[in-house]
Amino acid sequence: MDALEAIKQLKARYFRTMDTKDWDGMREVFADDVVMDTTSSGGGVVRGADEFMAFLSKTLQDVVTVHHGHMPEIEVTSPTTATGVWAMEDLLKWPNGAELRGYGHYHETYTSIDGAWRIQSSRLTRLRMDFTGPDVR
């Protein structure tokens, strides 16, 4: 499989494992020293795959999520590195009925480790976030 297809499948696995809460599977998409930056959508910067997985699994444990990635712009920069930008849309629904529908982009770098592509860094930028309040009945 060529690098472009492998990176597309890597990102698809990222979305699927997040939405299905397959935290062990999701851990495998990251380089050990990944840097995850969600500051532009109200989050912070988390360094390290294990640290990010601990944060994410706690944050999303009771949240139903749906993530879609579209129109990847991937550039292979060497036999073991690449960059990419993905348009994205996500929906998060909390147990109380509150929802977030977001639109934006993932800006990422990738590295090939022992022949397997991994996300090295990811920065989520948002163009729009639509919030709906909790259900009041």
Tab-separated table of N, CA, C and O in Angstrom:
chain	number	residue	atom	x	y	z
A	1	MET	N	0.848	-1.177	0.000
A	1	MET	CA	0.000	0.000	0.000
A	1	MET	C	0.896	1.243	0.000
A	1	MET	O	1.887	1.305	0.714
A	2	ASP	N	0.524	2.221	-0.791
A	2	ASP	CA	1.341	3.431	-0.815
A	2	ASP	C	1.060	4.305	0.405
A	2	ASP	O	0.083	4.096	1.133
A	3	ALA	N	1.932	5.279	0.621
A	3	ALA	CA	1.851	6.118	1.821
A	3	ALA	C	0.541	6.890	1.897
A	3	ALA	O	-0.056	6.998	2.981
A	4	LEU	N	0.073	7.432	0.773
A	4	LEU	CA	-1.173	8.205	0.807
A	4	LEU	C	-2.339	7.355	1.288
A	4	LEU	O	-3.117	7.776	2.157
A	5	GLU	N	-2.471	6.160	0.745
A	5	GLU	CA	-3.570	5.285	1.155
A	5	GLU	C	-3.415	4.854	2.610
A	5	GLU	O	-4.396	4.793	3.362
A	6	ALA	N	-2.204	4.578	3.021
A	6	ALA	CA	-1.968	4.165	4.413
A	6	ALA	C	-2.350	5.283	5.380
A	6	ALA	O	-2.937	5.022	6.443
A	7	ILE	N	-2.054	6.525	5.032
A	7	ILE	CA	-2.391	7.657	5.905
A	7	ILE	C	-3.901	7.880	5.919
A	7	ILE	O	-4.486	8.175	6.966
A	8	LYS	N	-4.564	7.725	4.797
A	8	LYS	CA	-6.028	7.832	4.764
A	8	LYS	C	-6.662	6.772	5.666
A	8	LYS	O	-7.602	7.057	6.417
A	9	GLN	N	-6.155	5.546	5.608
A	9	GLN	CA	-6.691	4.490	6.462
A	9	GLN	C	-6.386	4.756	7.938
A	9	GLN	O	-7.206	4.471	8.810
A	10	LEU	N	-5.217	5.323	8.214
A	10	LEU	CA	-4.857	5.693	9.580
A	10	LEU	C	-5.865	6.692	10.148
A	10	LEU	O	-6.356	6.529	11.266
A	11	LYS	N	-6.189	7.714	9.371
A	11	LYS	CA	-7.133	8.729	9.850
A	11	LYS	C	-8.543	8.147	9.984
A	11	LYS	O	-9.269	8.475	10.931
A	12	ALA	N	-8.921	7.260	9.076
A	12	ALA	CA	-10.222	6.599	9.202
A	12	ALA	C	-10.285	5.791	10.497
A	12	ALA	O	-11.305	5.806	11.207
A	13	ARG	N	-9.187	5.108	10.829
A	13	ARG	CA	-9.117	4.346	12.083
A	13	ARG	C	-9.218	5.274	13.281
A	13	ARG	O	-9.852	4.948	14.286
A	14	TYR	N	-8.596	6.455	13.206
A	14	TYR	CA	-8.689	7.459	14.271
A	14	TYR	C	-10.160	7.794	14.544
A	14	TYR	O	-10.618	7.753	15.679
A	15	PHE	N	-10.905	8.127	13.490
A	15	PHE	CA	-12.309	8.501	13.661
A	15	PHE	C	-13.130	7.332	14.193
A	15	PHE	O	-13.938	7.484	15.113
A	16	ARG	N	-12.965	6.151	13.608
A	16	ARG	CA	-13.751	4.986	14.022
A	16	ARG	C	-13.478	4.601	15.465
A	16	ARG	O	-14.409	4.367	16.247
A	17	THR	N	-12.208	4.546	15.843
A	17	THR	CA	-11.894	4.117	17.207
A	17	THR	C	-12.336	5.155	18.235
A	17	THR	O	-12.713	4.795	19.349
A	18	MET	N	-12.317	6.437	17.880
A	18	MET	CA	-12.822	7.451	18.810
A	18	MET	C	-14.317	7.276	19.009
A	18	MET	O	-14.804	7.234	20.145
A	19	ASP	N	-15.053	7.141	17.915
A	19	ASP	CA	-16.507	7.076	18.025
A	19	ASP	C	-16.996	5.779	18.659
A	19	ASP	O	-18.050	5.769	19.300
A	20	THR	N	-16.242	4.699	18.521
A	20	THR	CA	-16.634	3.423	19.130
A	20	THR	C	-16.015	3.230	20.513
A	20	THR	O	-16.226	2.198	21.149
A	21	LYS	N	-15.240	4.206	20.954
A	21	LYS	CA	-14.568	4.167	22.262
A	21	LYS	C	-13.612	2.975	22.369
A	21	LYS	O	-13.449	2.391	23.431
A	22	ASP	N	-12.961	2.641	21.266
A	22	ASP	CA	-11.949	1.588	21.237
A	22	ASP	C	-10.610	2.241	21.579
A	22	ASP	O	-9.797	2.529	20.714
A	23	TRP	N	-10.399	2.502	22.860
A	23	TRP	CA	-9.237	3.279	23.294
A	23	TRP	C	-7.923	2.546	23.020
A	23	TRP	O	-6.932	3.179	22.660
A	24	ASP	N	-7.884	1.233	23.151
A	24	ASP	CA	-6.662	0.485	22.842
A	24	ASP	C	-6.341	0.583	21.352
A	24	ASP	O	-5.188	0.792	20.965
A	25	GLY	N	-7.363	0.449	20.514
A	25	GLY	CA	-7.159	0.594	19.074
A	25	GLY	C	-6.742	2.000	18.699
A	25	GLY	O	-5.882	2.201	17.839
A	26	MET	N	-7.329	2.989	19.352
A	26	MET	CA	-6.989	4.371	19.054
A	26	MET	C	-5.549	4.685	19.451
A	26	MET	O	-4.864	5.426	18.740
A	27	ARG	N	-5.098	4.124	20.539
A	27	ARG	CA	-3.714	4.371	20.982
A	27	ARG	C	-2.716	4.022	19.886
A	27	ARG	O	-1.692	4.665	19.732
A	28	GLU	N	-3.045	3.018	19.079
A	28	GLU	CA	-2.137	2.551	18.025
A	28	GLU	C	-2.002	3.511	16.846
A	28	GLU	O	-1.107	3.345	16.024
A	29	VAL	N	-2.871	4.511	16.751
A	29	VAL	CA	-2.744	5.448	15.624
A	29	VAL	C	-1.722	6.551	15.900
A	29	VAL	O	-1.369	7.301	14.994
A	30	PHE	N	-1.223	6.638	17.130
A	30	PHE	CA	-0.346	7.736	17.517
A	30	PHE	C	1.098	7.306	17.713
A	30	PHE	O	1.370	6.216	18.239
A	31	ALA	N	2.012	8.189	17.367
A	31	ALA	CA	3.404	8.045	17.797
A	31	ALA	C	3.425	8.250	19.305
A	31	ALA	O	2.588	8.978	19.860
A	32	ASP	N	4.360	7.621	19.984
A	32	ASP	CA	4.425	7.721	21.449
A	32	ASP	C	4.510	9.159	21.936
A	32	ASP	O	3.935	9.509	22.957
A	33	ASP	N	5.228	10.008	21.189
A	33	ASP	CA	5.440	11.394	21.613
A	33	ASP	C	4.537	12.388	20.866
A	33	ASP	O	4.882	13.546	20.681
A	34	VAL	N	3.348	11.934	20.475
A	34	VAL	CA	2.408	12.784	19.751
A	34	VAL	C	2.128	14.066	20.528
A	34	VAL	O	2.169	14.081	21.761
A	35	VAL	N	1.831	15.132	19.781
A	35	VAL	CA	1.390	16.401	20.364
A	35	VAL	C	0.008	16.697	19.799
A	35	VAL	O	-0.165	16.810	18.584
A	36	MET	N	-0.985	16.802	20.696
A	36	MET	CA	-2.374	17.054	20.305
A	36	MET	C	-2.767	18.450	20.790
A	36	MET	O	-2.729	18.719	21.989
A	37	ASP	N	-3.147	19.327	19.866
A	37	ASP	CA	-3.438	20.726	20.173
A	37	ASP	C	-4.891	21.033	19.826
A	37	ASP	O	-5.266	21.045	18.649
A	38	THR	N	-5.700	21.279	20.836
A	38	THR	CA	-7.101	21.648	20.625
A	38	THR	C	-7.393	23.039	21.203
A	38	THR	O	-8.539	23.339	21.543
A	39	THR	N	-6.369	23.884	21.284
A	39	THR	CA	-6.554	25.205	21.896
A	39	THR	C	-7.561	26.064	21.142
A	39	THR	O	-8.283	26.837	21.766
A	40	SER	N	-7.642	25.922	19.827
A	40	SER	CA	-8.575	26.785	19.087
A	40	SER	C	-10.021	26.343	19.237
A	40	SER	O	-10.928	27.045	18.787
A	41	SER	N	-10.263	25.200	19.879
A	41	SER	CA	-11.651	24.803	20.143
A	41	SER	C	-11.920	24.686	21.638
A	41	SER	O	-12.769	23.921	22.080
A	42	GLY	N	-11.170	25.441	22.415
A	42	GLY	CA	-11.420	25.520	23.846
A	42	GLY	C	-10.658	24.535	24.700
A	42	GLY	O	-10.810	24.518	25.906
A	43	GLY	N	-9.810	23.705	24.080
A	43	GLY	CA	-9.028	22.730	24.829
A	43	GLY	C	-7.635	23.227	25.113
A	43	GLY	O	-7.403	24.428	25.243
A	44	GLY	N	-6.696	22.301	25.177
A	44	GLY	CA	-5.316	22.642	25.447
A	44	GLY	C	-4.399	21.804	24.584
A	44	GLY	O	-4.813	21.248	23.564
A	45	VAL	N	-3.168	21.718	25.012
A	45	VAL	CA	-2.160	20.911	24.333
A	45	VAL	C	-1.816	19.739	25.238
A	45	VAL	O	-1.549	19.928	26.426
A	46	VAL	N	-1.865	18.534	24.684
A	46	VAL	CA	-1.494	17.333	25.432
A	46	VAL	C	-0.329	16.694	24.701
A	46	VAL	O	-0.379	16.498	23.483
A	47	ARG	N	0.722	16.374	25.439
A	47	ARG	CA	1.920	15.751	24.870
A	47	ARG	C	2.019	14.315	25.350
A	47	ARG	O	1.946	14.057	26.546
A	48	GLY	N	2.182	13.409	24.387
A	48	GLY	CA	2.335	11.999	24.701
A	48	GLY	C	1.049	11.222	24.445
A	48	GLY	O	-0.038	11.657	24.826
A	49	ALA	N	1.180	10.082	23.775
A	49	ALA	CA	0.014	9.288	23.407
A	49	ALA	C	-0.719	8.745	24.629
A	49	ALA	O	-1.954	8.779	24.680
A	50	ASP	N	0.012	8.244	25.606
A	50	ASP	CA	-0.653	7.703	26.795
A	50	ASP	C	-1.382	8.803	27.564
A	50	ASP	O	-2.495	8.592	28.048
A	51	GLU	N	-0.775	9.972	27.641
A	51	GLU	CA	-1.402	11.102	28.324
A	51	GLU	C	-2.673	11.536	27.576
A	51	GLU	O	-3.699	11.824	28.196
A	52	PHE	N	-2.587	11.572	26.251
A	52	PHE	CA	-3.755	11.972	25.468
A	52	PHE	C	-4.884	10.951	25.612
A	52	PHE	O	-6.043	11.316	25.779
A	53	MET	N	-4.545	9.674	25.585
A	53	MET	CA	-5.580	8.648	25.710
A	53	MET	C	-6.245	8.707	27.085
A	53	MET	O	-7.460	8.541	27.192
A	54	ALA	N	-5.487	8.952	28.123
A	54	ALA	CA	-6.066	9.081	29.464
A	54	ALA	C	-7.028	10.263	29.507
A	54	ALA	O	-8.141	10.156	30.053
A	55	PHE	N	-6.610	11.384	28.935
A	55	PHE	CA	-7.459	12.576	28.888
A	55	PHE	C	-8.731	12.310	28.077
A	55	PHE	O	-9.840	12.588	28.529
A	56	LEU	N	-8.573	11.764	26.868
A	56	LEU	CA	-9.699	11.598	25.964
A	56	LEU	C	-10.700	10.578	26.486
A	56	LEU	O	-11.919	10.817	26.454
A	57	SER	N	-10.219	9.454	26.988
A	57	SER	CA	-11.142	8.422	27.467
A	57	SER	C	-11.958	8.921	28.656
A	57	SER	O	-13.144	8.584	28.782
A	58	LYS	N	-11.366	9.742	29.504
A	58	LYS	CA	-12.104	10.314	30.633
A	58	LYS	C	-13.100	11.376	30.144
A	58	LYS	O	-14.249	11.403	30.566
A	59	THR	N	-12.648	12.233	29.237
A	59	THR	CA	-13.473	13.340	28.749
A	59	THR	C	-14.688	12.848	27.966
A	59	THR	O	-15.779	13.401	28.087
A	60	LEU	N	-14.508	11.796	27.154
A	60	LEU	CA	-15.579	11.343	26.258
A	60	LEU	C	-16.293	10.081	26.725
A	60	LEU	O	-17.120	9.546	25.992
A	61	GLN	N	-16.028	9.615	27.945
A	61	GLN	CA	-16.567	8.316	28.364
A	61	GLN	C	-18.089	8.221	28.246
A	61	GLN	O	-18.619	7.171	27.903
A	62	ASP	N	-18.810	9.288	28.518
A	62	ASP	CA	-20.271	9.247	28.457
A	62	ASP	C	-20.843	10.077	27.307
A	62	ASP	O	-22.035	10.351	27.276
A	63	VAL	N	-19.997	10.484	26.381
A	63	VAL	CA	-20.407	11.340	25.275
A	63	VAL	C	-20.516	10.500	24.005
A	63	VAL	O	-19.593	9.761	23.666
A	64	VAL	N	-21.653	10.608	23.319
A	64	VAL	CA	-21.797	9.967	22.017
A	64	VAL	C	-21.153	10.908	20.996
A	64	VAL	O	-21.480	12.100	20.961
A	65	THR	N	-20.231	10.371	20.199
A	65	THR	CA	-19.533	11.196	19.217
A	65	THR	C	-19.683	10.600	17.829
A	65	THR	O	-19.759	9.385	17.655
A	66	VAL	N	-19.724	11.495	16.841
A	66	VAL	CA	-19.711	11.116	15.440
A	66	VAL	C	-18.729	12.061	14.753
A	66	VAL	O	-18.922	13.278	14.782
A	67	HIS	N	-17.680	11.499	14.164
A	67	HIS	CA	-16.651	12.296	13.490
A	67	HIS	C	-16.557	11.899	12.024
A	67	HIS	O	-16.562	10.710	11.715
A	68	HIS	N	-16.449	12.901	11.180
A	68	HIS	CA	-16.244	12.665	9.754
A	68	HIS	C	-15.056	13.498	9.290
A	68	HIS	O	-14.936	14.668	9.658
A	69	GLY	N	-14.192	12.891	8.484
A	69	GLY	CA	-13.073	13.591	7.869
A	69	GLY	C	-13.256	13.573	6.364
A	69	GLY	O	-13.687	12.567	5.797
A	70	HIS	N	-12.954	14.683	5.725
A	70	HIS	CA	-13.207	14.825	4.294
A	70	HIS	C	-12.019	15.491	3.604
A	70	HIS	O	-11.264	16.229	4.218
A	71	MET	N	-11.923	15.273	2.324
A	71	MET	CA	-11.031	16.007	1.420
A	71	MET	C	-9.599	16.122	1.942
A	71	MET	O	-9.085	17.220	2.144
A	72	PRO	N	-8.928	15.005	2.158
A	72	PRO	CA	-7.560	15.088	2.678
A	72	PRO	C	-6.600	15.713	1.674
A	72	PRO	O	-6.667	15.444	0.474
A	73	GLU	N	-5.750	16.574	2.186
A	73	GLU	CA	-4.642	17.153	1.420
A	73	GLU	C	-3.373	16.621	2.063
A	73	GLU	O	-2.915	17.158	3.064
A	74	ILE	N	-2.824	15.560	1.515
A	74	ILE	CA	-1.670	14.891	2.109
A	74	ILE	C	-0.451	15.097	1.233
A	74	ILE	O	-0.519	14.943	0.009
A	75	GLU	N	0.656	15.456	1.875
A	75	GLU	CA	1.931	15.587	1.163
A	75	GLU	C	2.963	14.708	1.861
A	75	GLU	O	3.240	14.887	3.050
A	76	VAL	N	3.503	13.750	1.114
A	76	VAL	CA	4.575	12.917	1.632
A	76	VAL	C	5.858	13.725	1.488
A	76	VAL	O	6.234	14.119	0.381
A	77	THR	N	6.514	14.003	2.598
A	77	THR	CA	7.679	14.883	2.599
A	77	THR	C	9.006	14.125	2.625
A	77	THR	O	10.050	14.717	2.394
A	78	SER	N	8.955	12.830	2.951
A	78	SER	CA	10.129	11.957	2.912
A	78	SER	C	9.595	10.522	2.985
A	78	SER	O	8.390	10.333	3.158
A	79	PRO	N	10.459	9.527	2.888
A	79	PRO	CA	9.947	8.153	3.002
A	79	PRO	C	9.293	7.843	4.354
A	79	PRO	O	8.513	6.898	4.458
A	80	THR	N	9.555	8.659	5.372
A	80	THR	CA	9.000	8.384	6.708
A	80	THR	C	8.232	9.553	7.321
A	80	THR	O	7.866	9.497	8.498
A	81	THR	N	7.965	10.616	6.553
A	81	THR	CA	7.229	11.754	7.087
A	81	THR	C	6.212	12.267	6.070
A	81	THR	O	6.397	12.123	4.863
A	82	ALA	N	5.155	12.870	6.585
A	82	ALA	CA	4.122	13.452	5.738
A	82	ALA	C	3.365	14.501	6.531
A	82	ALA	O	3.439	14.542	7.769
A	83	THR	N	2.642	15.348	5.808
A	83	THR	CA	1.762	16.334	6.426
A	83	THR	C	0.381	16.172	5.812
A	83	THR	O	0.234	15.639	4.706
A	84	GLY	N	-0.628	16.643	6.525
A	84	GLY	CA	-1.976	16.561	5.987
A	84	GLY	C	-2.911	17.563	6.618
A	84	GLY	O	-2.708	17.986	7.760
A	85	VAL	N	-3.912	17.947	5.841
A	85	VAL	CA	-5.010	18.784	6.326
A	85	VAL	C	-6.292	18.069	5.929
A	85	VAL	O	-6.448	17.656	4.777
A	86	TRP	N	-7.188	17.913	6.892
A	86	TRP	CA	-8.470	17.249	6.685
A	86	TRP	C	-9.597	18.182	7.078
A	86	TRP	O	-9.603	18.702	8.197
A	87	ALA	N	-10.576	18.368	6.195
A	87	ALA	CA	-11.813	19.026	6.600
A	87	ALA	C	-12.544	18.061	7.525
A	87	ALA	O	-12.470	16.844	7.345
A	88	MET	N	-13.219	18.600	8.530
A	88	MET	CA	-13.891	17.715	9.487
A	88	MET	C	-15.233	18.284	9.910
A	88	MET	O	-15.484	19.485	9.820
A	89	GLU	N	-16.086	17.371	10.352
A	89	GLU	CA	-17.348	17.717	10.987
A	89	GLU	C	-17.532	16.732	12.125
A	89	GLU	O	-17.235	15.541	11.978
A	90	ASP	N	-17.969	17.233	13.267
A	90	ASP	CA	-18.230	16.319	14.376
A	90	ASP	C	-19.504	16.706	15.105
A	90	ASP	O	-19.980	17.838	15.016
A	91	LEU	N	-20.057	15.710	15.769
A	91	LEU	CA	-21.243	15.881	16.595
A	91	LEU	C	-20.959	15.199	17.917
A	91	LEU	O	-20.544	14.035	17.940
A	92	LEU	N	-21.135	15.917	19.011
A	92	LEU	CA	-20.964	15.366	20.349
A	92	LEU	C	-22.268	15.572	21.108
A	92	LEU	O	-22.827	16.678	21.088
A	93	LYS	N	-22.747	14.508	21.757
A	93	LYS	CA	-23.981	14.606	22.534
A	93	LYS	C	-23.727	14.064	23.926
A	93	LYS	O	-23.338	12.920	24.098
A	94	TRP	N	-23.940	14.919	24.932
A	94	TRP	CA	-23.740	14.568	26.333
A	94	TRP	C	-25.003	13.915	26.891
A	94	TRP	O	-26.096	14.095	26.352
A	95	PRO	N	-24.876	13.193	27.994
A	95	PRO	CA	-26.036	12.506	28.579
A	95	PRO	C	-27.206	13.432	28.919
A	95	PRO	O	-28.356	13.011	28.885
A	96	ASN	N	-26.931	14.689	29.224
A	96	ASN	CA	-28.011	15.626	29.568
A	96	ASN	C	-28.718	16.201	28.339
A	96	ASN	O	-29.609	17.034	28.474
A	97	GLY	N	-28.307	15.787	27.142
A	97	GLY	CA	-28.934	16.258	25.914
A	97	GLY	C	-28.223	17.416	25.247
A	97	GLY	O	-28.567	17.783	24.118
A	98	ALA	N	-27.239	18.002	25.889
A	98	ALA	CA	-26.474	19.080	25.260
A	98	ALA	C	-25.713	18.520	24.057
A	98	ALA	O	-25.257	17.378	24.079
A	99	GLU	N	-25.610	19.327	23.003
A	99	GLU	CA	-24.926	18.903	21.790
A	99	GLU	C	-23.983	19.977	21.279
A	99	GLU	O	-24.240	21.168	21.440
A	100	LEU	N	-22.930	19.516	20.649
A	100	LEU	CA	-22.016	20.374	19.908
A	100	LEU	C	-21.899	19.799	18.511
A	100	LEU	O	-21.631	18.602	18.346
A	101	ARG	N	-22.131	20.631	17.523
A	101	ARG	CA	-21.846	20.267	16.137
A	101	ARG	C	-20.753	21.235	15.689
A	101	ARG	O	-20.907	22.445	15.787
A	102	GLY	N	-19.639	20.652	15.243
A	102	GLY	CA	-18.494	21.475	14.887
A	102	GLY	C	-18.014	21.217	13.471
A	102	GLY	O	-18.238	20.137	12.904
A	103	TYR	N	-17.340	22.221	12.948
A	103	TYR	CA	-16.810	22.174	11.583
A	103	TYR	C	-15.426	22.810	11.609
A	103	TYR	O	-15.229	23.837	12.264
A	104	GLY	N	-14.486	22.219	10.916
A	104	GLY	CA	-13.149	22.799	10.896
A	104	GLY	C	-12.169	21.922	10.162
A	104	GLY	O	-12.516	21.247	9.187
A	105	HIS	N	-10.927	21.937	10.662
A	105	HIS	CA	-9.841	21.206	9.998
A	105	HIS	C	-8.881	20.598	11.018
A	105	HIS	O	-8.633	21.193	12.070
A	106	TYR	N	-8.374	19.439	10.673
A	106	TYR	CA	-7.239	18.847	11.373
A	106	TYR	C	-5.992	19.156	10.546
A	106	TYR	O	-5.963	18.883	9.347
A	107	HIS	N	-4.979	19.718	11.188
A	107	HIS	CA	-3.669	19.978	10.563
A	107	HIS	C	-2.695	19.018	11.222
A	107	HIS	O	-2.471	19.113	12.432
A	108	GLU	N	-2.122	18.088	10.437
A	108	GLU	CA	-1.387	16.996	11.064
A	108	GLU	C	-0.036	16.746	10.417
A	108	GLU	O	0.197	17.107	9.268
A	109	THR	N	0.813	16.095	11.207
A	109	THR	CA	2.045	15.515	10.688
A	109	THR	C	2.007	14.024	10.996
A	109	THR	O	1.366	13.591	11.963
A	110	TYR	N	2.667	13.261	10.152
A	110	TYR	CA	2.683	11.802	10.272
A	110	TYR	C	4.114	11.310	10.195
A	110	TYR	O	4.967	11.935	9.563
A	111	THR	N	4.354	10.175	10.827
A	111	THR	CA	5.659	9.538	10.757
A	111	THR	C	5.458	8.039	10.571
A	111	THR	O	4.496	7.474	11.096
A	112	SER	N	6.342	7.434	9.825
A	112	SER	CA	6.311	5.989	9.647
A	112	SER	C	7.290	5.370	10.630
A	112	SER	O	8.486	5.694	10.612
A	113	ILE	N	6.777	4.502	11.502
A	113	ILE	CA	7.595	3.852	12.530
A	113	ILE	C	7.534	2.353	12.282
A	113	ILE	O	6.452	1.758	12.323
A	114	ASP	N	8.672	1.772	12.000
A	114	ASP	CA	8.737	0.331	11.708
A	114	ASP	C	7.736	-0.059	10.621
A	114	ASP	O	7.065	-1.087	10.702
A	115	GLY	N	7.596	0.809	9.615
A	115	GLY	CA	6.742	0.519	8.471
A	115	GLY	C	5.269	0.841	8.651
A	115	GLY	O	4.469	0.610	7.743
A	116	ALA	N	4.878	1.380	9.813
A	116	ALA	CA	3.470	1.719	10.060
A	116	ALA	C	3.344	3.230	10.279
A	116	ALA	O	4.070	3.805	11.094
A	117	TRP	N	2.430	3.862	9.552
A	117	TRP	CA	2.220	5.300	9.707
A	117	TRP	C	1.483	5.583	11.011
A	117	TRP	O	0.585	4.846	11.419
A	118	ARG	N	1.894	6.679	11.668
A	118	ARG	CA	1.307	7.129	12.925
A	118	ARG	C	1.122	8.656	12.877
A	118	ARG	O	1.859	9.352	12.194
A	119	ILE	N	0.159	9.147	13.632
A	119	ILE	CA	-0.015	10.591	13.780
A	119	ILE	C	1.052	11.091	14.743
A	119	ILE	O	1.152	10.619	15.872
A	120	GLN	N	1.850	12.061	14.288
A	120	GLN	CA	2.924	12.650	15.093
A	120	GLN	C	2.437	13.907	15.813
A	120	GLN	O	2.830	14.185	16.934
A	121	SER	N	1.608	14.685	15.121
A	121	SER	CA	1.027	15.873	15.745
A	121	SER	C	-0.305	16.167	15.067
A	121	SER	O	-0.518	15.823	13.899
A	122	SER	N	-1.193	16.795	15.829
A	122	SER	CA	-2.504	17.146	15.309
A	122	SER	C	-2.956	18.447	15.956
A	122	SER	O	-2.867	18.593	17.175
A	123	ARG	N	-3.398	19.367	15.123
A	123	ARG	CA	-3.939	20.640	15.613
A	123	ARG	C	-5.333	20.800	15.017
A	123	ARG	O	-5.491	20.823	13.794
A	124	LEU	N	-6.331	20.861	15.886
A	124	LEU	CA	-7.714	21.017	15.453
A	124	LEU	C	-8.066	22.496	15.438
A	124	LEU	O	-7.922	23.178	16.457
A	125	THR	N	-8.502	22.986	14.279
A	125	THR	CA	-8.993	24.355	14.181
A	125	THR	C	-10.474	24.294	13.845
A	125	THR	O	-10.930	23.381	13.155
A	126	ARG	N	-11.217	25.220	14.359
A	126	ARG	CA	-12.666	25.239	14.158
A	126	ARG	C	-13.069	26.476	13.361
A	126	ARG	O	-12.615	27.587	13.640
A	127	LEU	N	-13.954	26.269	12.395
A	127	LEU	CA	-14.558	27.368	11.662
A	127	LEU	C	-15.877	27.790	12.304
A	127	LEU	O	-16.277	28.944	12.252
A	128	ARG	N	-16.526	26.800	12.917
A	128	ARG	CA	-17.833	27.055	13.515
A	128	ARG	C	-18.115	25.985	14.557
A	128	ARG	O	-17.763	24.823	14.382
A	129	MET	N	-18.786	26.394	15.627
A	129	MET	CA	-19.270	25.468	16.642
A	129	MET	C	-20.698	25.879	16.998
A	129	MET	O	-20.928	27.019	17.402
A	130	ASP	N	-21.625	24.954	16.821
A	130	ASP	CA	-23.020	25.195	17.162
A	130	ASP	C	-23.382	24.385	18.393
A	130	ASP	O	-23.261	23.153	18.384
A	131	PHE	N	-23.784	25.066	19.445
A	131	PHE	CA	-24.145	24.419	20.704
A	131	PHE	C	-25.661	24.406	20.872
A	131	PHE	O	-26.320	25.389	20.571
A	132	THR	N	-26.159	23.308	21.405
A	132	THR	CA	-27.571	23.199	21.797
A	132	THR	C	-27.576	22.855	23.277
A	132	THR	O	-26.816	21.962	23.708
A	133	GLY	N	-28.393	23.549	24.037
A	133	GLY	CA	-28.417	23.344	25.477
A	133	GLY	C	-28.974	21.988	25.884
A	133	GLY	O	-29.516	21.264	25.050
A	134	PRO	N	-28.844	21.661	27.147
A	134	PRO	CA	-29.360	20.386	27.652
A	134	PRO	C	-30.881	20.307	27.542
A	134	PRO	O	-31.557	21.326	27.508
A	135	ASP	N	-31.357	19.063	27.486
A	135	ASP	CA	-32.813	18.834	27.476
A	135	ASP	C	-33.390	19.312	28.796
A	135	ASP	O	-32.880	18.999	29.868
A	136	VAL	N	-34.455	20.062	28.736
A	136	VAL	CA	-35.155	20.515	29.932
A	136	VAL	C	-36.585	20.020	29.824
A	136	VAL	O	-37.347	20.467	28.958
A	137	ARG	N	-36.925	19.059	30.645
A	137	ARG	CA	-38.287	18.480	30.590
A	137	ARG	C	-38.897	18.432	31.947
A	137	ARG	O	-38.301	18.286	32.929
